[in-house]
Amino acid sequence: MKAVRKPKLKYRRILLKLSGEVLKNREKGDCIDAERLAFMAERVKKIHKLGVEVGIVLGGGNIFRGLSGAKNGVNRVVGDSMGMLATIINALAMMNALESIGVPTRVMTAIEMPKLAEPFIQRRALRHFEKGRVVIFGGGTGNPFFSTDSAAALKASEIGADAL
């Protein structure tokens, strides 16, 4: 019997940054559209099945944008905190979608909320990758005035991603 060789991967570990807007359905007015969420989860599953370690940072703009809130009278720090919570909502939704199709997943957050997700600890995140799990990073950087794009770059550096 011939041994099956795995294809050589260009990227061993990636950090995928998704806008919260990819989950929104403007026509139906849904912040998180089940069909869009399922579509994105299936795409992540295909990448994961190739043997690529996948980290994900989701934005929260489909639910709340801190900068927009500031323009409407919300204190900027409070608005950014609300935006960070929105990213955690999206992370939990993506975790649920991935796990429902058989992809082992963990959510780690920059804001501690132990009943919902693990706090981000670099070594623990790396261990999740070693165990074949997709890791979703919620809560941005945990600091106001930074976008989830900044969080994605930070997390990509922290986990040693080959591509962002």
PDB file of C-alpha atoms in Angstrom:
ATOM      1  CA  MET A   1       0.000   0.000   0.000  1.00  0.00           C
ATOM      2  CA  LYS A   2       1.346   3.411  -0.975  1.00  0.00           C
ATOM      3  CA  ALA A   3       1.726   6.016   1.729  1.00  0.00           C
ATOM      4  CA  VAL A   4      -0.412   9.080   1.178  1.00  0.00           C
ATOM      5  CA  ARG A   5       1.720  12.225   1.234  1.00  0.00           C
ATOM      6  CA  LYS A   6       0.325  15.429   2.588  1.00  0.00           C
ATOM      7  CA  PRO A   7       0.800  18.414   0.305  1.00  0.00           C
ATOM      8  CA  LYS A   8       3.546  20.812   1.374  1.00  0.00           C
ATOM      9  CA  LEU A   9       1.856  23.864   2.844  1.00  0.00           C
ATOM     10  CA  LYS A  10       2.987  27.352   1.970  1.00  0.00           C
ATOM     11  CA  TYR A  11       1.594  28.614   5.275  1.00  0.00           C
ATOM     12  CA  ARG A  12       1.685  26.500   8.429  1.00  0.00           C
ATOM     13  CA  ARG A  13      -0.194  29.015  10.616  1.00  0.00           C
ATOM     14  CA  ILE A  14      -2.361  31.951   9.530  1.00  0.00           C
ATOM     15  CA  LEU A  15      -4.278  34.730  11.190  1.00  0.00           C
ATOM     16  CA  LEU A  16      -7.497  35.481   9.343  1.00  0.00           C
ATOM     17  CA  LYS A  17      -8.957  38.946   9.960  1.00  0.00           C
ATOM     18  CA  LEU A  18     -12.646  39.203   9.147  1.00  0.00           C
ATOM     19  CA  SER A  19     -14.742  42.322   9.313  1.00  0.00           C
ATOM     20  CA  GLY A  20     -17.876  41.951  11.394  1.00  0.00           C
ATOM     21  CA  GLU A  21     -19.673  43.175   8.288  1.00  0.00           C
ATOM     22  CA  VAL A  22     -19.194  39.737   6.637  1.00  0.00           C
ATOM     23  CA  LEU A  23     -21.750  38.378   9.100  1.00  0.00           C
ATOM     24  CA  LYS A  24     -24.361  41.082   8.564  1.00  0.00           C
ATOM     25  CA  ASN A  25     -27.386  40.826   6.297  1.00  0.00           C
ATOM     26  CA  ARG A  26     -28.481  44.362   5.456  1.00  0.00           C
ATOM     27  CA  GLU A  27     -31.574  43.218   3.543  1.00  0.00           C
ATOM     28  CA  LYS A  28     -32.981  41.303   6.509  1.00  0.00           C
ATOM     29  CA  GLY A  29     -31.525  43.666   9.113  1.00  0.00           C
ATOM     30  CA  ASP A  30     -29.742  40.847  10.934  1.00  0.00           C
ATOM     31  CA  CYS A  31     -26.516  41.702  12.770  1.00  0.00           C
ATOM     32  CA  ILE A  32     -25.478  38.071  12.457  1.00  0.00           C
ATOM     33  CA  ASP A  33     -26.957  36.202   9.529  1.00  0.00           C
ATOM     34  CA  ALA A  34     -26.954  32.419  10.026  1.00  0.00           C
ATOM     35  CA  GLU A  35     -26.321  31.685   6.335  1.00  0.00           C
ATOM     36  CA  ARG A  36     -23.367  34.080   6.099  1.00  0.00           C
ATOM     37  CA  LEU A  37     -21.934  32.718   9.331  1.00  0.00           C
ATOM     38  CA  ALA A  38     -22.262  29.130   8.080  1.00  0.00           C
ATOM     39  CA  PHE A  39     -20.637  30.084   4.761  1.00  0.00           C
ATOM     40  CA  MET A  40     -17.624  31.623   6.521  1.00  0.00           C
ATOM     41  CA  ALA A  41     -17.348  28.637   8.880  1.00  0.00           C
ATOM     42  CA  GLU A  42     -17.291  26.216   5.931  1.00  0.00           C
ATOM     43  CA  ARG A  43     -14.476  28.223   4.307  1.00  0.00           C
ATOM     44  CA  VAL A  44     -12.462  28.137   7.524  1.00  0.00           C
ATOM     45  CA  LYS A  45     -13.106  24.385   7.787  1.00  0.00           C
ATOM     46  CA  LYS A  46     -11.635  23.835   4.297  1.00  0.00           C
ATOM     47  CA  ILE A  47      -8.453  25.680   5.260  1.00  0.00           C
ATOM     48  CA  HIS A  48      -8.246  23.829   8.575  1.00  0.00           C
ATOM     49  CA  LYS A  49      -8.682  20.442   6.830  1.00  0.00           C
ATOM     50  CA  LEU A  50      -5.577  21.192   4.750  1.00  0.00           C
ATOM     51  CA  GLY A  51      -3.584  21.117   7.982  1.00  0.00           C
ATOM     52  CA  VAL A  52      -3.213  24.873   8.343  1.00  0.00           C
ATOM     53  CA  GLU A  53      -3.404  26.214  11.898  1.00  0.00           C
ATOM     54  CA  VAL A  54      -6.024  28.962  11.814  1.00  0.00           C
ATOM     55  CA  GLY A  55      -6.385  31.930  14.135  1.00  0.00           C
ATOM     56  CA  ILE A  56      -9.234  34.388  13.576  1.00  0.00           C
ATOM     57  CA  VAL A  57      -9.859  37.975  14.609  1.00  0.00           C
ATOM     58  CA  LEU A  58     -13.382  39.223  13.911  1.00  0.00           C
ATOM     59  CA  GLY A  59     -14.401  42.850  13.925  1.00  0.00           C
ATOM     60  CA  GLY A  60     -17.582  43.952  15.652  1.00  0.00           C
ATOM     61  CA  GLY A  61     -18.882  46.601  13.253  1.00  0.00           C
ATOM     62  CA  ASN A  62     -21.961  44.553  12.424  1.00  0.00           C
ATOM     63  CA  ILE A  63     -23.082  45.150  16.019  1.00  0.00           C
ATOM     64  CA  PHE A  64     -21.381  48.336  17.237  1.00  0.00           C
ATOM     65  CA  ARG A  65     -18.509  50.577  16.170  1.00  0.00           C
ATOM     66  CA  GLY A  66     -16.824  52.545  18.933  1.00  0.00           C
ATOM     67  CA  LEU A  67     -15.804  55.381  16.628  1.00  0.00           C
ATOM     68  CA  SER A  68     -19.372  55.766  15.327  1.00  0.00           C
ATOM     69  CA  GLY A  69     -20.666  55.787  18.881  1.00  0.00           C
ATOM     70  CA  ALA A  70     -18.269  58.610  19.741  1.00  0.00           C
ATOM     71  CA  LYS A  71     -19.740  60.635  16.869  1.00  0.00           C
ATOM     72  CA  ASN A  72     -23.175  60.129  18.458  1.00  0.00           C
ATOM     73  CA  GLY A  73     -22.275  61.284  21.944  1.00  0.00           C
ATOM     74  CA  VAL A  74     -20.933  58.069  23.476  1.00  0.00           C
ATOM     75  CA  ASN A  75     -17.705  58.568  25.399  1.00  0.00           C
ATOM     76  CA  ARG A  76     -14.904  57.216  23.167  1.00  0.00           C
ATOM     77  CA  VAL A  77     -13.501  54.843  25.773  1.00  0.00           C
ATOM     78  CA  VAL A  78     -16.985  53.519  26.582  1.00  0.00           C
ATOM     79  CA  GLY A  79     -17.780  53.185  22.864  1.00  0.00           C
ATOM     80  CA  ASP A  80     -14.568  51.295  22.181  1.00  0.00           C
ATOM     81  CA  SER A  81     -15.358  48.994  25.111  1.00  0.00           C
ATOM     82  CA  MET A  82     -18.777  48.318  23.594  1.00  0.00           C
ATOM     83  CA  GLY A  83     -17.065  47.554  20.278  1.00  0.00           C
ATOM     84  CA  MET A  84     -14.720  45.090  22.005  1.00  0.00           C
ATOM     85  CA  LEU A  85     -17.734  43.304  23.486  1.00  0.00           C
ATOM     86  CA  ALA A  86     -19.263  43.147  20.001  1.00  0.00           C
ATOM     87  CA  THR A  87     -16.150  41.308  18.762  1.00  0.00           C
ATOM     88  CA  ILE A  88     -16.602  38.753  21.537  1.00  0.00           C
ATOM     89  CA  ILE A  89     -20.229  38.199  20.500  1.00  0.00           C
ATOM     90  CA  ASN A  90     -19.014  37.553  16.947  1.00  0.00           C
ATOM     91  CA  ALA A  91     -16.255  35.246  18.217  1.00  0.00           C
ATOM     92  CA  LEU A  92     -18.791  33.155  20.138  1.00  0.00           C
ATOM     93  CA  ALA A  93     -21.078  33.003  17.096  1.00  0.00           C
ATOM     94  CA  MET A  94     -18.183  31.828  14.894  1.00  0.00           C
ATOM     95  CA  MET A  95     -17.108  29.271  17.513  1.00  0.00           C
ATOM     96  CA  ASN A  96     -20.626  27.863  17.577  1.00  0.00           C
ATOM     97  CA  ALA A  97     -20.789  27.710  13.778  1.00  0.00           C
ATOM     98  CA  LEU A  98     -17.409  25.966  13.515  1.00  0.00           C
ATOM     99  CA  GLU A  99     -18.109  23.465  16.256  1.00  0.00           C
ATOM    100  CA  SER A 100     -21.497  22.624  14.713  1.00  0.00           C
ATOM    101  CA  ILE A 101     -19.625  21.379  11.616  1.00  0.00           C
ATOM    102  CA  GLY A 102     -17.027  19.437  13.578  1.00  0.00           C
ATOM    103  CA  VAL A 103     -14.166  21.940  13.822  1.00  0.00           C
ATOM    104  CA  PRO A 104     -12.617  22.046  17.303  1.00  0.00           C
ATOM    105  CA  THR A 105     -12.456  25.687  18.358  1.00  0.00           C
ATOM    106  CA  ARG A 106     -11.449  27.855  21.278  1.00  0.00           C
ATOM    107  CA  VAL A 107     -12.220  31.512  21.949  1.00  0.00           C
ATOM    108  CA  MET A 108      -9.620  33.577  23.745  1.00  0.00           C
ATOM    109  CA  THR A 109     -10.255  37.156  24.781  1.00  0.00           C
ATOM    110  CA  ALA A 110      -8.250  40.238  25.647  1.00  0.00           C
ATOM    111  CA  ILE A 111     -10.934  41.022  28.248  1.00  0.00           C
ATOM    112  CA  GLU A 112     -11.306  38.394  30.931  1.00  0.00           C
ATOM    113  CA  MET A 113     -14.717  36.755  31.046  1.00  0.00           C
ATOM    114  CA  PRO A 114     -14.018  33.211  32.250  1.00  0.00           C
ATOM    115  CA  LYS A 115     -17.589  31.961  31.952  1.00  0.00           C
ATOM    116  CA  LEU A 116     -17.536  32.652  28.197  1.00  0.00           C
ATOM    117  CA  ALA A 117     -13.960  32.270  26.976  1.00  0.00           C
ATOM    118  CA  GLU A 118     -10.345  31.822  27.998  1.00  0.00           C
ATOM    119  CA  PRO A 119      -8.097  34.804  28.640  1.00  0.00           C
ATOM    120  CA  PHE A 120      -5.442  35.192  25.949  1.00  0.00           C
ATOM    121  CA  ILE A 121      -2.214  33.559  27.044  1.00  0.00           C
ATOM    122  CA  GLN A 122       0.272  33.098  24.237  1.00  0.00           C
ATOM    123  CA  ARG A 123       1.511  29.683  25.328  1.00  0.00           C
ATOM    124  CA  ARG A 124      -2.036  28.401  25.734  1.00  0.00           C
ATOM    125  CA  ALA A 125      -2.967  29.643  22.250  1.00  0.00           C
ATOM    126  CA  LEU A 126       0.046  27.841  20.778  1.00  0.00           C
ATOM    127  CA  ARG A 127      -0.988  24.671  22.609  1.00  0.00           C
ATOM    128  CA  HIS A 128      -4.489  24.910  21.116  1.00  0.00           C
ATOM    129  CA  PHE A 129      -2.911  25.050  17.641  1.00  0.00           C
ATOM    130  CA  GLU A 130      -0.775  21.987  18.476  1.00  0.00           C
ATOM    131  CA  LYS A 131      -3.976  20.151  19.425  1.00  0.00           C
ATOM    132  CA  GLY A 132      -5.565  20.989  16.054  1.00  0.00           C
ATOM    133  CA  ARG A 133      -7.981  23.670  17.221  1.00  0.00           C
ATOM    134  CA  VAL A 134      -9.006  26.872  15.474  1.00  0.00           C
ATOM    135  CA  VAL A 135      -8.431  29.784  17.849  1.00  0.00           C
ATOM    136  CA  ILE A 136     -10.659  32.864  17.704  1.00  0.00           C
ATOM    137  CA  PHE A 137      -9.346  35.991  19.389  1.00  0.00           C
ATOM    138  CA  GLY A 138     -12.054  38.330  20.706  1.00  0.00           C
ATOM    139  CA  GLY A 139     -11.984  41.663  22.474  1.00  0.00           C
ATOM    140  CA  GLY A 140      -9.521  43.374  20.172  1.00  0.00           C
ATOM    141  CA  THR A 141      -6.365  44.430  21.998  1.00  0.00           C
ATOM    142  CA  GLY A 142      -8.358  45.024  25.178  1.00  0.00           C
ATOM    143  CA  ASN A 143      -7.544  48.723  24.919  1.00  0.00           C
ATOM    144  CA  PRO A 144      -9.550  51.653  23.562  1.00  0.00           C
ATOM    145  CA  PHE A 145      -8.323  53.596  20.509  1.00  0.00           C
ATOM    146  CA  PHE A 146      -7.111  50.463  18.681  1.00  0.00           C
ATOM    147  CA  SER A 147      -8.985  48.761  15.853  1.00  0.00           C
ATOM    148  CA  THR A 148      -9.354  45.036  15.338  1.00  0.00           C
ATOM    149  CA  ASP A 149      -6.919  45.474  12.439  1.00  0.00           C
ATOM    150  CA  SER A 150      -4.321  46.427  15.064  1.00  0.00           C
ATOM    151  CA  ALA A 151      -5.410  43.443  17.166  1.00  0.00           C
ATOM    152  CA  ALA A 152      -4.998  41.130  14.163  1.00  0.00           C
ATOM    153  CA  ALA A 153      -1.451  42.353  13.526  1.00  0.00           C
ATOM    154  CA  LEU A 154      -0.621  41.978  17.223  1.00  0.00           C
ATOM    155  CA  LYS A 155      -2.066  38.469  17.485  1.00  0.00           C
ATOM    156  CA  ALA A 156      -0.384  37.388  14.225  1.00  0.00           C
ATOM    157  CA  SER A 157       2.949  38.451  15.738  1.00  0.00           C
ATOM    158  CA  GLU A 158       2.226  36.809  19.087  1.00  0.00           C
ATOM    159  CA  ILE A 159       1.278  33.440  17.574  1.00  0.00           C
ATOM    160  CA  GLY A 160       4.036  33.437  14.956  1.00  0.00           C
ATOM    161  CA  ALA A 161       1.637  33.429  12.010  1.00  0.00           C
ATOM    162  CA  ASP A 162       3.162  32.906   8.578  1.00  0.00           C
ATOM    163  CA  ALA A 163       0.478  35.078   6.988  1.00  0.00           C
ATOM    164  CA  LEU A 164      -2.072  37.677   8.026  1.00  0.00           C
TER     165      LEU A 164
END
